[in-house]
PDB file of C-alpha atoms in Angstrom:
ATOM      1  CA  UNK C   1      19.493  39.924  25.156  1.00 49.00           C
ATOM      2  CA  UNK C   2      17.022  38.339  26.831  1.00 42.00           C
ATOM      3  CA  UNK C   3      15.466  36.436  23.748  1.00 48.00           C
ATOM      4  CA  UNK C   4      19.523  34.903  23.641  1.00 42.00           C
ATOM      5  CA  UNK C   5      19.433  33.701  27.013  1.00 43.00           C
ATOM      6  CA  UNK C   6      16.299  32.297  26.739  1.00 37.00           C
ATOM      7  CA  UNK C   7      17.539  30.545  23.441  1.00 48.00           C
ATOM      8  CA  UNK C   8      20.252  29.528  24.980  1.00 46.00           C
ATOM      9  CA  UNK C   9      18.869  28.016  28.168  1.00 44.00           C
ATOM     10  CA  UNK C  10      15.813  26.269  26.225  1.00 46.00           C
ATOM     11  CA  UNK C  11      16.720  25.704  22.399  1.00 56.00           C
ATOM     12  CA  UNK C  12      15.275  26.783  19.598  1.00 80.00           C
ATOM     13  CA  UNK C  13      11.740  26.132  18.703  1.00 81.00           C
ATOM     14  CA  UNK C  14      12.746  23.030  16.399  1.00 84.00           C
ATOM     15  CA  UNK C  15      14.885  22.001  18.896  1.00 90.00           C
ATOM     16  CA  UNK C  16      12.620  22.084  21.358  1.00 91.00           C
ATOM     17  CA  UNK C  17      10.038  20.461  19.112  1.00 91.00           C
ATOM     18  CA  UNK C  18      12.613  17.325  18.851  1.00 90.00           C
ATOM     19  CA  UNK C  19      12.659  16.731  22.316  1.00 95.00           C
ATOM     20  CA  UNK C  20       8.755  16.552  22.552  1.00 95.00           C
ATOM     21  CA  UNK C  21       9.110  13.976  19.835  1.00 96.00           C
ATOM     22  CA  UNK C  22      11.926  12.144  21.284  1.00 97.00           C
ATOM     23  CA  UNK C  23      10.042  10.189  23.416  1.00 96.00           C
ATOM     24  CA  UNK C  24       7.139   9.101  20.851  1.00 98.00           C
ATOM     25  CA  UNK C  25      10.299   7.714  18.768  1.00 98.00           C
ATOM     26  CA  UNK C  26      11.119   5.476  21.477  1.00 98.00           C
ATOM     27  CA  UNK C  27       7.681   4.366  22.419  1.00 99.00           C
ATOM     28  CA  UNK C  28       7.701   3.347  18.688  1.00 99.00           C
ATOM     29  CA  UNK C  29      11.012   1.512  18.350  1.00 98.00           C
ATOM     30  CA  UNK C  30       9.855  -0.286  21.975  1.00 99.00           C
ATOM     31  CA  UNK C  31       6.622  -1.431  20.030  1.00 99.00           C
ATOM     32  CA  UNK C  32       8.575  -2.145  16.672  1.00 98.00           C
ATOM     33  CA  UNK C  33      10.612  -4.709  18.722  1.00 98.00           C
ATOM     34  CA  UNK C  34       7.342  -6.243  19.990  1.00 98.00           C
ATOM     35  CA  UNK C  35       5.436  -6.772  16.785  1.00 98.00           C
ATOM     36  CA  UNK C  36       8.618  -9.106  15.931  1.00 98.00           C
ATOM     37  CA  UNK C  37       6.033 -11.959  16.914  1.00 98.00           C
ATOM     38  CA  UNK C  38       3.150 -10.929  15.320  1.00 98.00           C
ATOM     39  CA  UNK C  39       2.114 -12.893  12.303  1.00 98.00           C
ATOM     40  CA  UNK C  40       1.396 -11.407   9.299  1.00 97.00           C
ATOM     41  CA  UNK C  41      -2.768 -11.780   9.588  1.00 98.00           C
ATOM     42  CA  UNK C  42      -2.415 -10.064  13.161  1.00 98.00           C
ATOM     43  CA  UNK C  43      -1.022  -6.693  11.504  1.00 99.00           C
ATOM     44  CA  UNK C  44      -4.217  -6.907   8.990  1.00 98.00           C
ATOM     45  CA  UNK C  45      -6.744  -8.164  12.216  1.00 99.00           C
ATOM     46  CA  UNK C  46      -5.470  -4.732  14.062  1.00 99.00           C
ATOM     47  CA  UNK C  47      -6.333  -2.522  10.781  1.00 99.00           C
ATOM     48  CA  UNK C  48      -9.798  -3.497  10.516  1.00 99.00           C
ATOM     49  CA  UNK C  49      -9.877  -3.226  14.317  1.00 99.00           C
ATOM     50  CA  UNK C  50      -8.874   0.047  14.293  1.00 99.00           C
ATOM     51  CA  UNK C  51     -10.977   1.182  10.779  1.00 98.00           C
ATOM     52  CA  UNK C  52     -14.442  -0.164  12.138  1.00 98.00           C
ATOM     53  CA  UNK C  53     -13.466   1.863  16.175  1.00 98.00           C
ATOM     54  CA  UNK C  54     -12.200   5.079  13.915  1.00 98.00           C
ATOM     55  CA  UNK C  55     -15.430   4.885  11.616  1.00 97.00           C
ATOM     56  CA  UNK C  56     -17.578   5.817  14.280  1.00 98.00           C
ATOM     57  CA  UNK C  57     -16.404   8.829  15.768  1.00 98.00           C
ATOM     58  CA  UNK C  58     -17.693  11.286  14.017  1.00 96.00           C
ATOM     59  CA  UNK C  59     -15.939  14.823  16.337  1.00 98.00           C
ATOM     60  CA  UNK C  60     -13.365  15.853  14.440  1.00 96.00           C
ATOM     61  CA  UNK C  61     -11.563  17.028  17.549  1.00 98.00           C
ATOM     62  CA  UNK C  62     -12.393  13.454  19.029  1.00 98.00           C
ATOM     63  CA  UNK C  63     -11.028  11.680  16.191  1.00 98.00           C
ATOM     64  CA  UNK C  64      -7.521  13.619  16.263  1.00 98.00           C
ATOM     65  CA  UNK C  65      -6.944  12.874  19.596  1.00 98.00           C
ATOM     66  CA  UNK C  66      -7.495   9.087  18.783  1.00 99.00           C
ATOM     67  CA  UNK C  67      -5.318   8.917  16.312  1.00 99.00           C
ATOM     68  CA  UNK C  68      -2.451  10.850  18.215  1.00 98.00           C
ATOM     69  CA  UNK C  69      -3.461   7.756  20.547  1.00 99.00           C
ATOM     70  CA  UNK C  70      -2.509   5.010  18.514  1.00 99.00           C
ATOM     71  CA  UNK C  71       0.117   6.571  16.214  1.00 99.00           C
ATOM     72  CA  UNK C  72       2.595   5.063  18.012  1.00 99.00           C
ATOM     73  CA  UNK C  73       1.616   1.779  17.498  1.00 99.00           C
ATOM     74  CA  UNK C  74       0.344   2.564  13.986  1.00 99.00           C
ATOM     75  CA  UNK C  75       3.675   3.638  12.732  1.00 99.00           C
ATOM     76  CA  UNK C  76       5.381   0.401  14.284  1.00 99.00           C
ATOM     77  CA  UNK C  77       3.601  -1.362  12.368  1.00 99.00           C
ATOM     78  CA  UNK C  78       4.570   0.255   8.844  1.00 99.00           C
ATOM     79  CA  UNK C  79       8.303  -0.037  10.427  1.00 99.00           C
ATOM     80  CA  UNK C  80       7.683  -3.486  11.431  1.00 99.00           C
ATOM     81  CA  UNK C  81       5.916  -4.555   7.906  1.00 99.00           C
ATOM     82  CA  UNK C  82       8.683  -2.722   6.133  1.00 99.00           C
ATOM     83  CA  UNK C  83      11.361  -4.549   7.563  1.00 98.00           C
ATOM     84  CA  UNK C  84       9.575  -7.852   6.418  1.00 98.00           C
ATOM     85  CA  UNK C  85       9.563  -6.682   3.240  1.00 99.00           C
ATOM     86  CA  UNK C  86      13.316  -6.689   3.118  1.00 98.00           C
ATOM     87  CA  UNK C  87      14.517  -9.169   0.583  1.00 98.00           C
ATOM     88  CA  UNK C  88      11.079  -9.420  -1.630  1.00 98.00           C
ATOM     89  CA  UNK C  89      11.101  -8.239  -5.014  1.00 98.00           C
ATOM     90  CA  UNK C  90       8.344  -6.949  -7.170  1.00 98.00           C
ATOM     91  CA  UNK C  91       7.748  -4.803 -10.493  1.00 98.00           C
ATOM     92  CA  UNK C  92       7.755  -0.968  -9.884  1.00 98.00           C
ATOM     93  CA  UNK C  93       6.861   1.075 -13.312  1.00 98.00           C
ATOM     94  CA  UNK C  94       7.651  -2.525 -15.083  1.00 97.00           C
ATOM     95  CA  UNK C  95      10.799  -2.964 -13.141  1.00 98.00           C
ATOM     96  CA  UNK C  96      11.931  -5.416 -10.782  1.00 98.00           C
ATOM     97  CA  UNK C  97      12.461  -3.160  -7.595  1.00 97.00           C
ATOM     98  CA  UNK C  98      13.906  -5.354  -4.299  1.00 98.00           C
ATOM     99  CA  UNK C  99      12.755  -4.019  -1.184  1.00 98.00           C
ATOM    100  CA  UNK C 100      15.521  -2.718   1.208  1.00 97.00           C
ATOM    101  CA  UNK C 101      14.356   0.054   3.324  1.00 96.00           C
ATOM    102  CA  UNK C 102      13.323   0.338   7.015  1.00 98.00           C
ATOM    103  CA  UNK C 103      12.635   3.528   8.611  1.00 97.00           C
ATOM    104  CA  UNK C 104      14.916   4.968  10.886  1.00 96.00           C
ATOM    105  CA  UNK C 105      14.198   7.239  13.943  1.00 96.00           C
ATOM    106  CA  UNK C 106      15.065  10.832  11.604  1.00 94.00           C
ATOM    107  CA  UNK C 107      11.809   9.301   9.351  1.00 95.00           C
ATOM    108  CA  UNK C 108       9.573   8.283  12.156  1.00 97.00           C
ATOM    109  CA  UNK C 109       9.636  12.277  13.521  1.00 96.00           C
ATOM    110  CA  UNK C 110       9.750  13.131   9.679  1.00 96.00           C
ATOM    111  CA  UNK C 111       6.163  11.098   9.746  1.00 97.00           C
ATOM    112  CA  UNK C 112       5.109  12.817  13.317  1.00 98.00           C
ATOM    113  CA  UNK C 113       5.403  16.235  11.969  1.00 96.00           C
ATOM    114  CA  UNK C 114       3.425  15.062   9.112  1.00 97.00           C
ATOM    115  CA  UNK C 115       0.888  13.981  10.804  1.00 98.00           C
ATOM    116  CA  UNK C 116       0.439  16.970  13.399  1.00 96.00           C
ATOM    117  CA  UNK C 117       0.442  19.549   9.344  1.00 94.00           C
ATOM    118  CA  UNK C 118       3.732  20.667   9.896  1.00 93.00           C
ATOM    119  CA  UNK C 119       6.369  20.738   7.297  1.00 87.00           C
ATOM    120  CA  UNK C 120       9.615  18.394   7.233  1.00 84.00           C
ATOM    121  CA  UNK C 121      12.184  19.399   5.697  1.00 84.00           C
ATOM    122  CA  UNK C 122      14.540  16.806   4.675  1.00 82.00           C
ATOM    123  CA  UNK C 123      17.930  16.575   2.635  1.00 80.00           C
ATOM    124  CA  UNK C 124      18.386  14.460  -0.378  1.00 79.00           C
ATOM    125  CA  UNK C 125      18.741  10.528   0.672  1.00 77.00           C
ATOM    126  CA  UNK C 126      16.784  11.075   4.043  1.00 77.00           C
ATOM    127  CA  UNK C 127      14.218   8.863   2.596  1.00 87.00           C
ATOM    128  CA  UNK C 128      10.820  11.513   1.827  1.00 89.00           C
ATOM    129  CA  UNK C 129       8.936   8.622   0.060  1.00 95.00           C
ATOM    130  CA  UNK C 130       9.180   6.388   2.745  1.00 97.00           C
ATOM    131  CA  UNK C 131       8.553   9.026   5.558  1.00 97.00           C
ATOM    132  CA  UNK C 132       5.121   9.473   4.100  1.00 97.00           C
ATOM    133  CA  UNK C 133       4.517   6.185   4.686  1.00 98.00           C
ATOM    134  CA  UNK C 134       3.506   6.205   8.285  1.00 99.00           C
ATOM    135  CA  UNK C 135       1.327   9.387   8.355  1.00 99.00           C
ATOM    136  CA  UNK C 136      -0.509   8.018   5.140  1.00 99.00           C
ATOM    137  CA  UNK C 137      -1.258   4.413   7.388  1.00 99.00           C
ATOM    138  CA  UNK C 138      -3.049   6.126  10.245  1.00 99.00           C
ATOM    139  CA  UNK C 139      -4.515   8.588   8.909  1.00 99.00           C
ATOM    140  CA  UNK C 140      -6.147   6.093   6.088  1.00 98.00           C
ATOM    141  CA  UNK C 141      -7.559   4.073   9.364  1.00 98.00           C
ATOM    142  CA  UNK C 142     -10.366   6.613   9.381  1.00 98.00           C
ATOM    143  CA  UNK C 143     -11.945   5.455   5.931  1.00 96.00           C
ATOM    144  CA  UNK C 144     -11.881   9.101   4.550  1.00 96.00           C
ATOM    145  CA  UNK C 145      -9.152   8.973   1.775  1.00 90.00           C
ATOM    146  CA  UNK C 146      -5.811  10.077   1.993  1.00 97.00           C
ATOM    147  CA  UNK C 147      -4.356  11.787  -0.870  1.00 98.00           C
ATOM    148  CA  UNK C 148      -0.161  11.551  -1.234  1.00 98.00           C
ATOM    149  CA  UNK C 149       0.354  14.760  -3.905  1.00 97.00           C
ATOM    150  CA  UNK C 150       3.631  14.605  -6.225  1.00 96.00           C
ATOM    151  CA  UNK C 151       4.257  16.121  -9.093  1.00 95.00           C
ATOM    152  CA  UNK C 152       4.674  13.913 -11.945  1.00 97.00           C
ATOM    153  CA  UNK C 153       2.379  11.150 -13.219  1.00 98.00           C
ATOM    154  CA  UNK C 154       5.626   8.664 -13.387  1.00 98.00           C
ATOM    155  CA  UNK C 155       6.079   9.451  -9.748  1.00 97.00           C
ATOM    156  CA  UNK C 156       2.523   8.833  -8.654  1.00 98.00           C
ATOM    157  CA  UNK C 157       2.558   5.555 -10.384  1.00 98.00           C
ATOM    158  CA  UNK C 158       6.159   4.749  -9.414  1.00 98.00           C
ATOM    159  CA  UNK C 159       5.391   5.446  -5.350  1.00 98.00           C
ATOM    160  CA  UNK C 160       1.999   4.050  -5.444  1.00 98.00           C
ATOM    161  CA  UNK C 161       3.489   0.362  -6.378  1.00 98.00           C
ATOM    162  CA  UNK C 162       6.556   0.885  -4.394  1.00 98.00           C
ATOM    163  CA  UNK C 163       5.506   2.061  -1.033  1.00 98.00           C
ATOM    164  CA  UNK C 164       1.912  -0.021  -2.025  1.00 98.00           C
ATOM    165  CA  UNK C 165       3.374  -3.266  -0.918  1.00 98.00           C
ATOM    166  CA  UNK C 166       3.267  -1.796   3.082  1.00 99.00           C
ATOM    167  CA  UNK C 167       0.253  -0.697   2.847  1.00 99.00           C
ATOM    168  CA  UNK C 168      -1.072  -3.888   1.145  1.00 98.00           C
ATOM    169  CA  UNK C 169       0.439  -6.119   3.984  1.00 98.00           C
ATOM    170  CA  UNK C 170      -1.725  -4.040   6.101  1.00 99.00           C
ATOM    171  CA  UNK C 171      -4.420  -4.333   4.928  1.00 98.00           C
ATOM    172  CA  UNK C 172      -5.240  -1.088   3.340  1.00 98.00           C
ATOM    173  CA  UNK C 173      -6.097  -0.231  -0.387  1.00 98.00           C
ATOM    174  CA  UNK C 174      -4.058   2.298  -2.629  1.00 98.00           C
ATOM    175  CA  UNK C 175      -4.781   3.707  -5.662  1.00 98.00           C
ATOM    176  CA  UNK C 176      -3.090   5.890  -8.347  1.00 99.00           C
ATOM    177  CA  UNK C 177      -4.377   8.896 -10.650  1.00 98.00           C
ATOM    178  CA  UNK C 178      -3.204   9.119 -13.942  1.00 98.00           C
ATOM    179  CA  UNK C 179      -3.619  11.446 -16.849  1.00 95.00           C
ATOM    180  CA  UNK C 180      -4.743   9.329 -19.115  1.00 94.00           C
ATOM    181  CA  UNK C 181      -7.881   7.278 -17.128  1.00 97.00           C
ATOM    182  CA  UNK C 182     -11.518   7.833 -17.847  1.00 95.00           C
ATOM    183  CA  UNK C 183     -13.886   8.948 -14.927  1.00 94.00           C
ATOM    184  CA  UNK C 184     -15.296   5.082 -14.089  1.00 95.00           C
ATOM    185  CA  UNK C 185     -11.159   4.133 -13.358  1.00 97.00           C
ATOM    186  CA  UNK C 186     -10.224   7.600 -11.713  1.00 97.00           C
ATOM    187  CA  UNK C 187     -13.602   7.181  -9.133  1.00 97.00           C
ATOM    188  CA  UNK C 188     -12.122   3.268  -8.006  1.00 98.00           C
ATOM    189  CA  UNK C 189      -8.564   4.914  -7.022  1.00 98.00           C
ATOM    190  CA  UNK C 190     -10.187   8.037  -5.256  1.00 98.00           C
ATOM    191  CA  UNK C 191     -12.330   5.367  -3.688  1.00 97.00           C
ATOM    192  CA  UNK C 192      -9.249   3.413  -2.075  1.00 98.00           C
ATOM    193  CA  UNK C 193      -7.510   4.326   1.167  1.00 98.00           C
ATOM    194  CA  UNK C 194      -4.927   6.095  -0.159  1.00 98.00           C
ATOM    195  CA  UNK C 195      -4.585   7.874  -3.383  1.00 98.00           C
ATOM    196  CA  UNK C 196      -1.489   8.889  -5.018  1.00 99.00           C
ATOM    197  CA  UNK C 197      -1.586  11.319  -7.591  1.00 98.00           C
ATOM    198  CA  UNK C 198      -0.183  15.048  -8.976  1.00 98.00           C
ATOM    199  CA  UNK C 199      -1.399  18.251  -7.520  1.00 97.00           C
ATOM    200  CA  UNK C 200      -3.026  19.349 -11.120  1.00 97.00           C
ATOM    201  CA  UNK C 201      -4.733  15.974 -11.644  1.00 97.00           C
ATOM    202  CA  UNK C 202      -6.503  16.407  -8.013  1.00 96.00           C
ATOM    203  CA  UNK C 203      -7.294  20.154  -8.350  1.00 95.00           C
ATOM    204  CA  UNK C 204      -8.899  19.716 -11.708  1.00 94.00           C
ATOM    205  CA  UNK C 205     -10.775  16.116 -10.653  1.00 94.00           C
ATOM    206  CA  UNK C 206     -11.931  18.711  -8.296  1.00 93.00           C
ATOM    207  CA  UNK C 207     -12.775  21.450 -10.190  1.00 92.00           C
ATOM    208  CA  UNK C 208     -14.871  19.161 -12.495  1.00 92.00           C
ATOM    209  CA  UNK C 209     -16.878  17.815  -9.580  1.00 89.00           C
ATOM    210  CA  UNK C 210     -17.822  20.866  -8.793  1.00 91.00           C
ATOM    211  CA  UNK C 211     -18.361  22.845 -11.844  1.00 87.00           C
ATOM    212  CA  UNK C 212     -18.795  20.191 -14.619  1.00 86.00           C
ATOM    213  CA  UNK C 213     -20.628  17.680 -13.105  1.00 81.00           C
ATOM    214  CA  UNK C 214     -24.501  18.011 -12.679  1.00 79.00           C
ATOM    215  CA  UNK C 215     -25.546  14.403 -10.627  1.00 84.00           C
ATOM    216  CA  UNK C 216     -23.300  12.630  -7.541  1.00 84.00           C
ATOM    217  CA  UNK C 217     -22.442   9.732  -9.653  1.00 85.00           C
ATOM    218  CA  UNK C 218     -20.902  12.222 -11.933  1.00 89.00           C
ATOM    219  CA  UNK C 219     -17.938  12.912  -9.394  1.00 92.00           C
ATOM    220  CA  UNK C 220     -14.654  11.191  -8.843  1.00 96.00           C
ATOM    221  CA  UNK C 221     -13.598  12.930  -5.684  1.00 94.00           C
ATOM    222  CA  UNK C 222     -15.189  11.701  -1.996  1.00 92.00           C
ATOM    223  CA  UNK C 223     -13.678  14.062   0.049  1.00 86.00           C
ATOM    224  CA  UNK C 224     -10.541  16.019   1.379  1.00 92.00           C
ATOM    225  CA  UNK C 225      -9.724  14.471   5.013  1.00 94.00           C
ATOM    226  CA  UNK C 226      -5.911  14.261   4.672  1.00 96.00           C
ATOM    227  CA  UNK C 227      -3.161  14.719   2.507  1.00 94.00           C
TER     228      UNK C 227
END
């Protein structure tokens, strides 16, 4: 009975969990609206601002709360960037894809709880791919790879060049595992900001690393910081 009323007077944990989020939402729409006269160099100026200030905090516990900090800002800018896009074409598995999404306030908290290792769960047509995209942005400021896991090569490849053209505006690299590349290739897309790929191509890149392969330069992987 009590557990009701409670319940009843405060929400449920999700619920309450959307109204703690509520707020951020705003603060990015507000800063979405601002970034409207920001060239495009200035969104690629503030990346490399924020990579060399993230690159030297080395406290993990220091480093989350920076990045809780600026995610605001940080996923305005992949909104703002992805609204220029709008209208541009380019080739997406050898197919002429034109851009026309922008990410509305259900994928910005989509992209919080991401980013705080909670799981989103979202229907079919709430946008997944591009939710990711805002999460994958900050957390690639820190220069420790960020790994985006699907399960197909065709996806991989497929949401590497689609969603690649935001992260490209910004100023941040993205690479893309596939079956099929030899250890010299595979090492240059673990070594870019973010790395899409499938969940058995990373395990057993990782499993060779660290079973297989007897000198550094031997290994693909650099590291697990976020994924």
């Amino acid at each position: 009975m009590v557990s009701w009323i409670l319940k009843a007077v405060l929400g449920s944990k999700n619920q309450r969990e959307l109204r703690r989020i509520r707020p951020i939402v705003e603060k990015i729409n507000k800063l979405d609206q601002e970034f409207e006269s920001w060239s495009d160099e200035q969104f690629r100026e503030k990346t490399a601002q924020w990579k060399a200030e993230l690159s030297k905090i080395d406290d993990p516990a220091a480093l989350a709360r920076r990045l809780n900090e600026i995610l605001p800002e940080a996923f305005a800018a992949v909104k703002n960037v992805a609204r220029r896009l709008c209208g541009k074409t380019w080739l997406v598995c050898d197919q002429p894809i034109t851009w026309n999404m922008v990410h509305f306030d259900v994928q910005s908290i989509g992209g919080i709880a991401l980013h705080e290792g909670k799981i989103a769960e979202m229907a079919t047509g709430e946008g997944k791919t591009l939710v990711a995209t805002c999460p994958l942005y900050l957390n690639a400021l820190t220069g420790r790879g960020v790994h985006l896991i699907t399960v197909n090569d065709y996806l991989a490849r497929r949401d590497a060049e689609w969603m690649g053209e935001i992260f490209k505006a910004l100023g941040v690299t993205v690479g893309c595992i596939q079956h099929d590349q030899d250890p010299s290739v595979r090492k240059a897309q673990y070594d870019c900001d973010i790395t899409y790929g499938t969940n058995s191509e990373f395990g057993f890149d990782y499993l060779r690393d660290n079973g297989m392969a007897t000198t550094k330069d031997q290994q693909v992987q650099r590291g697990h910081y976020y994924a």
